[in-house]
Short mmCIF file of C-alpha atoms in Angstrom, two decimals:
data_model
loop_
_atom_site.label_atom_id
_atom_site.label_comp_id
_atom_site.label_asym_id
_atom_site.label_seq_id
_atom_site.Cartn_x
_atom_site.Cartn_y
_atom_site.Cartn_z
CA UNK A 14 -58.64 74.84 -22.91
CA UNK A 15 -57.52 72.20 -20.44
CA UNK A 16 -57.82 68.39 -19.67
CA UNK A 17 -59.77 69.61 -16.83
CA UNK A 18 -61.59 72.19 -18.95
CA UNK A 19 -62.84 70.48 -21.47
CA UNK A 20 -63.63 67.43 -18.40
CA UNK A 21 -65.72 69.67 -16.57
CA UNK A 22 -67.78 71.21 -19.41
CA UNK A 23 -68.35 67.06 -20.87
CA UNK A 24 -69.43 66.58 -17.20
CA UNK A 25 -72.08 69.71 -16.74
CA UNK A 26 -73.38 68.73 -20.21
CA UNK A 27 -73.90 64.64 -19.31
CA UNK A 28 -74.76 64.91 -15.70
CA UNK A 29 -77.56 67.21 -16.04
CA UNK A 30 -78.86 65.59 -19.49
CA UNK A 31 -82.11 65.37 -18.13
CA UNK A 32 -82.86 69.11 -16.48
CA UNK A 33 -85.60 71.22 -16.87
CA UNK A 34 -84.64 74.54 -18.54
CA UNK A 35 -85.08 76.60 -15.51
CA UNK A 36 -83.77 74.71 -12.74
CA UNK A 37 -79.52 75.13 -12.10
CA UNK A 38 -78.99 71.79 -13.28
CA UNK A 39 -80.85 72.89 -16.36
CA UNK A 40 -78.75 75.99 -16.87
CA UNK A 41 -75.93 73.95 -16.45
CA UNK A 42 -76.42 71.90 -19.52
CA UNK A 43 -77.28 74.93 -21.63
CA UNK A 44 -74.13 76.67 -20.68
CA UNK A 45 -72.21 73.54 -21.66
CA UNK A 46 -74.54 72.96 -24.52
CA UNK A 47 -73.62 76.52 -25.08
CA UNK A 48 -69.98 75.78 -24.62
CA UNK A 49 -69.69 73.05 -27.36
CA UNK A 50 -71.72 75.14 -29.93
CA UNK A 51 -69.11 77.78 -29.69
CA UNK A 52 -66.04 75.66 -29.75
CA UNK A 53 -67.55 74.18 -33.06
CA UNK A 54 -67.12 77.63 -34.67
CA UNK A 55 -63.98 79.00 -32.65
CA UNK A 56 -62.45 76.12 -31.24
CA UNK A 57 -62.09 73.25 -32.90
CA UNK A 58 -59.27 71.49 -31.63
CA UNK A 59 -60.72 72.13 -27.88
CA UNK A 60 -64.15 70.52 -29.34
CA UNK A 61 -61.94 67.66 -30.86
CA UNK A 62 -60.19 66.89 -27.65
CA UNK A 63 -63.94 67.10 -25.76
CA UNK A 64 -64.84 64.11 -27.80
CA UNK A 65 -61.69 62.25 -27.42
CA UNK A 66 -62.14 62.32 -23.66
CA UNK A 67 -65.70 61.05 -24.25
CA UNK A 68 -64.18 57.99 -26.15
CA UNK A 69 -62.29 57.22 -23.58
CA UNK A 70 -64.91 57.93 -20.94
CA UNK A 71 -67.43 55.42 -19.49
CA UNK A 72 -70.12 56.64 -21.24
CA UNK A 73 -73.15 55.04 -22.49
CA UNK A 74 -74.97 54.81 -25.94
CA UNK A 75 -77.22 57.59 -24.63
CA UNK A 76 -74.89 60.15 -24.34
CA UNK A 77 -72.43 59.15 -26.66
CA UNK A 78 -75.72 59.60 -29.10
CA UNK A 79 -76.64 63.26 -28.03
CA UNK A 80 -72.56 64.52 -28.50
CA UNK A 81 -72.88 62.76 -31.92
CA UNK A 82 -75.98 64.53 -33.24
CA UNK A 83 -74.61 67.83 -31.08
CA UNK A 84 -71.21 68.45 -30.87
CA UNK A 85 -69.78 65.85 -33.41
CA UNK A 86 -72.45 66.99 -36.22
CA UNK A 87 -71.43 71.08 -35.54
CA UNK A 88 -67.64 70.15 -35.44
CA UNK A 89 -67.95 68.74 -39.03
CA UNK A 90 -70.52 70.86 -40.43
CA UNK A 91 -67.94 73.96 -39.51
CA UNK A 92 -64.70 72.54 -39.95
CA UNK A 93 -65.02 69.02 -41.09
CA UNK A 94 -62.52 69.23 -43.87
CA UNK A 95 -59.81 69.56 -41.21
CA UNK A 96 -61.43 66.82 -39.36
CA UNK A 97 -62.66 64.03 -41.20
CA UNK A 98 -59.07 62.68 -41.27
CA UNK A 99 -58.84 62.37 -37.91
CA UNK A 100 -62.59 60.95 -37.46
CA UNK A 101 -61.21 58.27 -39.71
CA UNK A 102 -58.98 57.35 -37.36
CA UNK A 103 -60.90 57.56 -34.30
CA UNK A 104 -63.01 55.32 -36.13
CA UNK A 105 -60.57 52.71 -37.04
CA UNK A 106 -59.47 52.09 -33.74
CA UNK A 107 -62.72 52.94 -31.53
CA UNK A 108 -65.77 51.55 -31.00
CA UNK A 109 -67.81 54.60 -29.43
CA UNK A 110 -65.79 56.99 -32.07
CA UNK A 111 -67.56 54.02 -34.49
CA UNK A 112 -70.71 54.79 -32.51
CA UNK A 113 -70.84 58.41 -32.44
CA UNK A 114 -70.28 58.32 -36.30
CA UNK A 115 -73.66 56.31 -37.03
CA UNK A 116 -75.34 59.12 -34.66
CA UNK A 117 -74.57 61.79 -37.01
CA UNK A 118 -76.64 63.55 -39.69
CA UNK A 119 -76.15 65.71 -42.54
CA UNK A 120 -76.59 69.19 -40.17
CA UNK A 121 -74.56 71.76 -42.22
CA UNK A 122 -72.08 69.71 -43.81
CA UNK A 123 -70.68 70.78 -47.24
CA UNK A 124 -71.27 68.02 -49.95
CA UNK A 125 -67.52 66.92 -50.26
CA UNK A 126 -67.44 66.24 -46.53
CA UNK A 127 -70.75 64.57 -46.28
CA UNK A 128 -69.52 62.38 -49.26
CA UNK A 129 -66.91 61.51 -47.62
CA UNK A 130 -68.42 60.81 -44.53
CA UNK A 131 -70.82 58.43 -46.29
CA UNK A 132 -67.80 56.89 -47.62
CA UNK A 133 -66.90 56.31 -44.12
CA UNK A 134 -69.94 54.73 -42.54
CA UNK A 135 -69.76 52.63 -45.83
CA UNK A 136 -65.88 51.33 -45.08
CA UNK A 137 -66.84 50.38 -41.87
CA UNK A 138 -70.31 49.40 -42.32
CA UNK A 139 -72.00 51.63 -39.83
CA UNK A 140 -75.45 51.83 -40.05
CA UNK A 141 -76.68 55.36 -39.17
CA UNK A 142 -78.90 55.28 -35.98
#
């Protein structure tokens, strides 16, 4: 996927947070929802490159929180052996990667990862939310 892609899917997702299930803002946010959950499985890298344009986005704690214990959570609990590495990084040199780490739970991480993502929080002394 695109820049613009991956932009527009963040933006139908964020904007329409808040939408009743029912109303077009609220299918909006499902299909984005929808969107992320299926780029944890089949598209990593596109789900990788979602949340680097969130870092670098003006986005609050709020939403920041609901990628972390959405998208963030699924990417690792699918493929976070290819990805912890990089979250490491992210980590070291953002604050709202930082963030988004403490906003993550177990979900269906396999015990090396979560180990190692304990290990993490511990190295930078992030507190989980």
């Amino acid at each position: 996927m695109t820049d613009e892609q991956l932009k527009a899917i963040l933006s139908d997702y964020i904007t329409n947070l808040d939408a009743r299930v029912g109303t077009q803002a609220g299918e909006a946010r499902l299909a984005a929802h929808e969107s992320m959950f299926q780029m944890a499985s089949n598209a990593p890298n596109d789900l990788w490159r979602l949340l680097e344009i969130a870092w670098d986005s003006e986005l609050g704690d709020r939403e920041l929180g609901m990628l972390a214990a959405g998208a963030l959570e699924d990417l690792l609990g699918h493929h976070g052996e290819d990805f912890m590495e990089k979250l490491e990084i992210a980590a070291r040199q953002n604050s709202k990667a930082r963030f988004m780490v403490a906003g993550v739970w177990r979900g269906g991480m396999s015990n090396a990862v979560w180990e190692r993502f304990l290990l993490l929080r511990e190295r930078f002394g992030i507190k989980p939310l």
